[in-house]
PDB file of C-alpha atoms in Angstrom:
ATOM      1  CA  ASN A 572     118.314 116.724 106.923  1.00  0.00           C
ATOM      2  CA  GLY A 573     114.882 116.171 108.467  1.00  0.00           C
ATOM      3  CA  ALA A 574     113.823 120.055 108.477  1.00  0.00           C
ATOM      4  CA  PHE A 575     110.166 120.912 107.832  1.00  0.00           C
ATOM      5  CA  ASN A 576     107.927 123.728 108.333  1.00  0.00           C
ATOM      6  CA  GLY A 577     104.923 122.458 110.073  1.00  0.00           C
ATOM      7  CA  ASP A 578     102.845 125.585 109.220  1.00  0.00           C
ATOM      8  CA  PRO A 579     102.527 126.018 105.543  1.00  0.00           C
ATOM      9  CA  HIS A 580      99.291 127.586 105.154  1.00  0.00           C
ATOM     10  CA  PRO A 581      98.638 130.403 102.585  1.00  0.00           C
ATOM     11  CA  GLY A 582      99.649 133.306 104.885  1.00  0.00           C
ATOM     12  CA  ASN A 583     102.913 131.920 105.383  1.00  0.00           C
ATOM     13  CA  ILE A 584     103.854 131.343 101.905  1.00  0.00           C
ATOM     14  CA  MET A 585     104.878 134.139  99.646  1.00  0.00           C
ATOM     15  CA  LEU A 586     105.620 134.298  95.776  1.00  0.00           C
ATOM     16  CA  MET A 587     108.952 135.984  95.562  1.00  0.00           C
ATOM     17  CA  PRO A 588     109.411 138.572  92.609  1.00  0.00           C
ATOM     18  CA  ASP A 589     111.672 135.813  90.985  1.00  0.00           C
ATOM     19  CA  GLY A 590     109.204 133.168  91.050  1.00  0.00           C
ATOM     20  CA  ARG A 591     110.432 131.292  93.768  1.00  0.00           C
ATOM     21  CA  LEU A 592     108.342 130.458  97.019  1.00  0.00           C
ATOM     22  CA  GLY A 593     109.109 131.947 100.136  1.00  0.00           C
ATOM     23  CA  LEU A 594     108.172 130.490 103.635  1.00  0.00           C
ATOM     24  CA  ILE A 595     107.721 132.690 106.574  1.00  0.00           C
ATOM     25  CA  ASP A 596     106.868 132.173 110.312  1.00  0.00           C
ATOM     26  CA  TYR A 597     109.058 129.413 111.592  1.00  0.00           C
ATOM     27  CA  GLY A 598     107.312 129.046 114.819  1.00  0.00           C
ATOM     28  CA  GLN A 599     106.406 125.343 113.743  1.00  0.00           C
ATOM     29  CA  PHE A 600     109.699 124.566 112.161  1.00  0.00           C
ATOM     30  CA  LYS A 601     111.120 121.344 113.092  1.00  0.00           C
ATOM     31  CA  TYR A 602     113.942 118.641 112.620  1.00  0.00           C
ATOM     32  CA  LEU A 603     113.055 115.025 112.520  1.00  0.00           C
ATOM     33  CA  THR A 604     115.619 112.736 114.032  1.00  0.00           C
ATOM     34  CA  ALA A 605     117.086 110.078 111.517  1.00  0.00           C
ATOM     35  CA  GLU A 606     114.971 107.468 113.389  1.00  0.00           C
ATOM     36  CA  GLU A 607     112.022 109.558 113.030  1.00  0.00           C
ATOM     37  CA  ARG A 608     112.738 109.897 109.295  1.00  0.00           C
ATOM     38  CA  TYR A 609     113.098 105.996 109.210  1.00  0.00           C
ATOM     39  CA  GLU A 610     109.774 105.500 110.689  1.00  0.00           C
ATOM     40  CA  ILE A 611     107.940 107.986 108.801  1.00  0.00           C
ATOM     41  CA  SER A 612     109.531 106.963 105.619  1.00  0.00           C
ATOM     42  CA  ARG A 613     108.436 103.431 106.297  1.00  0.00           C
ATOM     43  CA  LEU A 614     104.877 104.610 106.825  1.00  0.00           C
ATOM     44  CA  TYR A 615     104.787 106.376 103.461  1.00  0.00           C
ATOM     45  CA  VAL A 616     105.982 103.035 101.803  1.00  0.00           C
ATOM     46  CA  ALA A 617     103.094 101.138 103.629  1.00  0.00           C
ATOM     47  CA  LEU A 618     100.698 103.944 102.687  1.00  0.00           C
ATOM     48  CA  SER A 619     101.440 103.596  99.170  1.00  0.00           C
ATOM     49  CA  SER A 620     101.056  99.688  99.355  1.00  0.00           C
ATOM     50  CA  GLY A 621      97.460 100.280 100.387  1.00  0.00           C
ATOM     51  CA  ASP A 622      97.735  97.378 102.824  1.00  0.00           C
ATOM     52  CA  PRO A 623      95.850  98.061 105.940  1.00  0.00           C
ATOM     53  CA  GLU A 624      97.578  95.599 108.059  1.00  0.00           C
ATOM     54  CA  GLU A 625     101.095  97.061 107.097  1.00  0.00           C
ATOM     55  CA  ILE A 626      99.711 100.581 107.507  1.00  0.00           C
ATOM     56  CA  ALA A 627      98.630  99.979 111.003  1.00  0.00           C
ATOM     57  CA  GLN A 628     101.642  98.006 111.937  1.00  0.00           C
ATOM     58  CA  GLN A 629     103.648 100.764 110.998  1.00  0.00           C
ATOM     59  CA  ALA A 630     101.644 103.457 112.774  1.00  0.00           C
ATOM     60  CA  LYS A 631     101.896 101.081 116.001  1.00  0.00           C
ATOM     61  CA  ASN A 632     105.729 101.100 115.231  1.00  0.00           C
ATOM     62  CA  MET A 633     105.659 104.865 115.398  1.00  0.00           C
ATOM     63  CA  GLY A 634     104.160 104.628 118.856  1.00  0.00           C
ATOM     64  CA  VAL A 635     100.373 105.309 117.724  1.00  0.00           C
ATOM     65  CA  LYS A 636      98.118 104.194 120.617  1.00  0.00           C
ATOM     66  CA  THR A 637      94.391 103.882 120.647  1.00  0.00           C
ATOM     67  CA  GLN A 638      91.683 102.721 123.394  1.00  0.00           C
ATOM     68  CA  LYS A 639      90.965  99.429 121.617  1.00  0.00           C
ATOM     69  CA  MET A 640      94.020  99.198 119.218  1.00  0.00           C
ATOM     70  CA  ASP A 641      91.516  98.337 116.449  1.00  0.00           C
ATOM     71  CA  THR A 642      93.682  97.587 113.399  1.00  0.00           C
ATOM     72  CA  GLU A 643      91.021  98.829 110.857  1.00  0.00           C
ATOM     73  CA  TYR A 644      90.734 102.002 112.836  1.00  0.00           C
ATOM     74  CA  ILE A 645      94.527 102.644 113.098  1.00  0.00           C
ATOM     75  CA  SER A 646      94.883 102.025 109.259  1.00  0.00           C
ATOM     76  CA  LYS A 647      91.824 104.300 108.390  1.00  0.00           C
ATOM     77  CA  PHE A 648      93.120 107.014 111.021  1.00  0.00           C
ATOM     78  CA  THR A 649      96.635 106.660 109.531  1.00  0.00           C
ATOM     79  CA  VAL A 650      95.610 107.188 105.913  1.00  0.00           C
ATOM     80  CA  PHE A 651      93.182 109.931 106.970  1.00  0.00           C
ATOM     81  CA  GLY A 652      96.009 111.838 108.861  1.00  0.00           C
ATOM     82  CA  TYR A 653      98.983 111.049 106.439  1.00  0.00           C
ATOM     83  CA  ASP A 654      97.742 110.567 102.908  1.00  0.00           C
ATOM     84  CA  ARG A 655      94.347 111.150 101.567  1.00  0.00           C
ATOM     85  CA  LEU A 656      90.734 111.841 102.218  1.00  0.00           C
ATOM     86  CA  ASP A 657      89.036 111.434  98.800  1.00  0.00           C
ATOM     87  CA  LEU A 658      85.716 110.375  98.363  1.00  0.00           C
ATOM     88  CA  GLU A 659      86.735 106.631  97.547  1.00  0.00           C
ATOM     89  CA  PHE A 660      88.695 106.383 100.828  1.00  0.00           C
ATOM     90  CA  ARG A 661      85.675 107.870 102.732  1.00  0.00           C
ATOM     91  CA  GLU A 662      83.480 105.345 101.420  1.00  0.00           C
ATOM     92  CA  GLY A 663      81.171 107.784  99.746  1.00  0.00           C
ATOM     93  CA  LYS A 664      80.530 109.493 102.957  1.00  0.00           C
ATOM     94  CA  SER A 665      80.822 113.056 103.750  1.00  0.00           C
ATOM     95  CA  THR A 666      84.033 113.988 105.482  1.00  0.00           C
ATOM     96  CA  MET A 667      82.133 114.790 108.905  1.00  0.00           C
ATOM     97  CA  GLN A 668      80.050 111.629 108.681  1.00  0.00           C
ATOM     98  CA  PHE A 669      83.495 109.550 107.866  1.00  0.00           C
ATOM     99  CA  ILE A 670      85.224 111.296 110.913  1.00  0.00           C
ATOM    100  CA  GLN A 671      82.083 110.725 113.257  1.00  0.00           C
ATOM    101  CA  ASP A 672      81.941 106.943 112.246  1.00  0.00           C
ATOM    102  CA  LEU A 673      85.797 106.801 112.627  1.00  0.00           C
ATOM    103  CA  ASN A 674      85.722 108.341 116.100  1.00  0.00           C
ATOM    104  CA  GLU A 675      82.932 105.989 117.247  1.00  0.00           C
ATOM    105  CA  ARG A 676      84.989 103.014 116.335  1.00  0.00           C
ATOM    106  CA  ASP A 677      88.060 103.779 118.546  1.00  0.00           C
ATOM    107  CA  GLN A 678      89.988 106.754 119.845  1.00  0.00           C
ATOM    108  CA  VAL A 679      93.447 107.817 119.676  1.00  0.00           C
ATOM    109  CA  GLN A 680      95.412 107.937 122.936  1.00  0.00           C
ATOM    110  CA  LYS A 681      98.918 108.579 121.927  1.00  0.00           C
ATOM    111  CA  LEU A 682     100.467 110.216 118.815  1.00  0.00           C
ATOM    112  CA  PRO A 683     103.912 111.130 119.241  1.00  0.00           C
ATOM    113  CA  GLY A 684     104.810 115.009 119.029  1.00  0.00           C
ATOM    114  CA  ASN A 685     106.876 115.365 115.917  1.00  0.00           C
ATOM    115  CA  TYR A 686     104.538 112.741 114.050  1.00  0.00           C
ATOM    116  CA  TYR A 687     101.564 115.017 114.798  1.00  0.00           C
ATOM    117  CA  LEU A 688     103.276 117.806 113.189  1.00  0.00           C
ATOM    118  CA  VAL A 689     103.903 115.870 110.189  1.00  0.00           C
ATOM    119  CA  MET A 690     100.214 114.911 110.222  1.00  0.00           C
ATOM    120  CA  ARG A 691      99.417 118.846 110.594  1.00  0.00           C
ATOM    121  CA  THR A 692     101.437 119.613 107.507  1.00  0.00           C
ATOM    122  CA  VAL A 693      99.727 117.108 105.651  1.00  0.00           C
ATOM    123  CA  PHE A 694      96.272 118.483 106.625  1.00  0.00           C
ATOM    124  CA  LEU A 695      97.508 122.018 105.780  1.00  0.00           C
ATOM    125  CA  LEU A 696      98.752 120.775 102.297  1.00  0.00           C
ATOM    126  CA  ARG A 697      95.683 118.882 101.637  1.00  0.00           C
ATOM    127  CA  GLY A 698      93.601 121.870 102.576  1.00  0.00           C
ATOM    128  CA  LEU A 699      95.443 124.031  99.950  1.00  0.00           C
ATOM    129  CA  ALA A 700      94.664 121.277  97.268  1.00  0.00           C
ATOM    130  CA  ALA A 701      91.123 121.096  98.317  1.00  0.00           C
ATOM    131  CA  LEU A 702      90.674 125.045  97.701  1.00  0.00           C
ATOM    132  CA  MET A 703      91.865 124.181  94.110  1.00  0.00           C
ATOM    133  CA  GLN A 704      89.252 121.296  94.085  1.00  0.00           C
ATOM    134  CA  VAL A 705      92.025 118.593  93.911  1.00  0.00           C
ATOM    135  CA  ASP A 706      91.991 115.398  95.727  1.00  0.00           C
ATOM    136  CA  VAL A 707      95.596 114.461  96.601  1.00  0.00           C
ATOM    137  CA  SER A 708      97.300 111.503  97.847  1.00  0.00           C
ATOM    138  CA  VAL A 709     100.260 112.741  99.743  1.00  0.00           C
ATOM    139  CA  ALA A 710     101.874 109.118  99.805  1.00  0.00           C
ATOM    140  CA  LYS A 711     101.938 109.148  96.018  1.00  0.00           C
ATOM    141  CA  TYR A 712     104.114 112.316  95.999  1.00  0.00           C
ATOM    142  CA  TRP A 713     106.421 111.409  99.218  1.00  0.00           C
ATOM    143  CA  THR A 714     107.026 107.867  98.634  1.00  0.00           C
ATOM    144  CA  PRO A 715     109.862 108.144  96.172  1.00  0.00           C
ATOM    145  CA  TYR A 716     111.595 110.356  98.805  1.00  0.00           C
ATOM    146  CA  ALA A 717     110.863 107.802 101.354  1.00  0.00           C
ATOM    147  CA  GLN A 718     112.186 105.088  99.394  1.00  0.00           C
ATOM    148  CA  GLN A 719     115.408 106.968  98.557  1.00  0.00           C
ATOM    149  CA  PHE A 720     115.892 107.880 102.214  1.00  0.00           C
ATOM    150  CA  LEU A 721     115.309 104.100 103.174  1.00  0.00           C
ATOM    151  CA  ALA A 722     117.946 102.843 100.511  1.00  0.00           C
ATOM    152  CA  THR A 723     120.592 105.027 102.223  1.00  0.00           C
ATOM    153  CA  TYR A 724     119.743 104.850 105.709  1.00  0.00           C
ATOM    154  CA  ASN A 725     121.661 102.296 108.038  1.00  0.00           C
ATOM    155  CA  LYS A 726     119.275 101.568 110.958  1.00  0.00           C
ATOM    156  CA  PRO A 727     121.418 100.747 113.996  1.00  0.00           C
ATOM    157  CA  ALA A 728     120.772  97.454 115.432  1.00  0.00           C
ATOM    158  CA  GLN A 729     119.033  97.039 118.820  1.00  0.00           C
ATOM    159  CA  SER A 730     122.152  95.893 120.304  1.00  0.00           C
ATOM    160  CA  GLN A 731     124.119  99.060 119.265  1.00  0.00           C
ATOM    161  CA  ILE A 732     121.479 101.238 120.454  1.00  0.00           C
ATOM    162  CA  LYS A 733     121.505  99.539 123.870  1.00  0.00           C
ATOM    163  CA  ALA A 734     125.306  99.631 123.869  1.00  0.00           C
ATOM    164  CA  THR A 735     125.236 103.492 123.321  1.00  0.00           C
ATOM    165  CA  THR A 736     122.733 104.233 126.072  1.00  0.00           C
ATOM    166  CA  ASN A 737     124.377 101.948 128.897  1.00  0.00           C
TER     167      ASN A 737
END
C-alpha cells in the first residue's frame, strides 16, 4: 500500500514480549503514491542489474537533478543512497574519501521529497547493519518486492494522465 516508516533507528524499534518488532514514533511515516512506488520499484530493478547507465536514467526519471547531470556521478550517488556502500563499491576508499571525491565530481540539486525519505530509511537500515559489521545491498533484498509490484502495476498511459488532468 506504499506505507513506510522513514525513521527506523534503534530508538524507534522495540522487541515485544512475544518476539514481534514494534515500531514507534510515526513522525516520519509516509505513503508513497502508486506512481512513486512504480518509479522506486524500477530503480531497485535497475540497481540489481548493476548497469550504471540504467541506474542513472531511472534516477533521472524520478526527478534527480545535478549541476552537471554527470551520468557516472548520478549512478554512483544513487547506488550510495539507495543500495550499498561496501568497500568494493567505494573502490577501496574510506567512506569519507569516497563521498568527498563524489562531491567534487558533481552536486545534487534536486531529490524529490518522498524519494529522499526512502533514501534516509536506507541509510538508517544500513547503519544498523554496519553496527553489526555487515555490508548489505538493499537492492538484493528489495528487488523481489519491486519486481512483484511491477508485475501487477498498470501504469496509466500519458494520454490517460493528460485526460484526467484537463
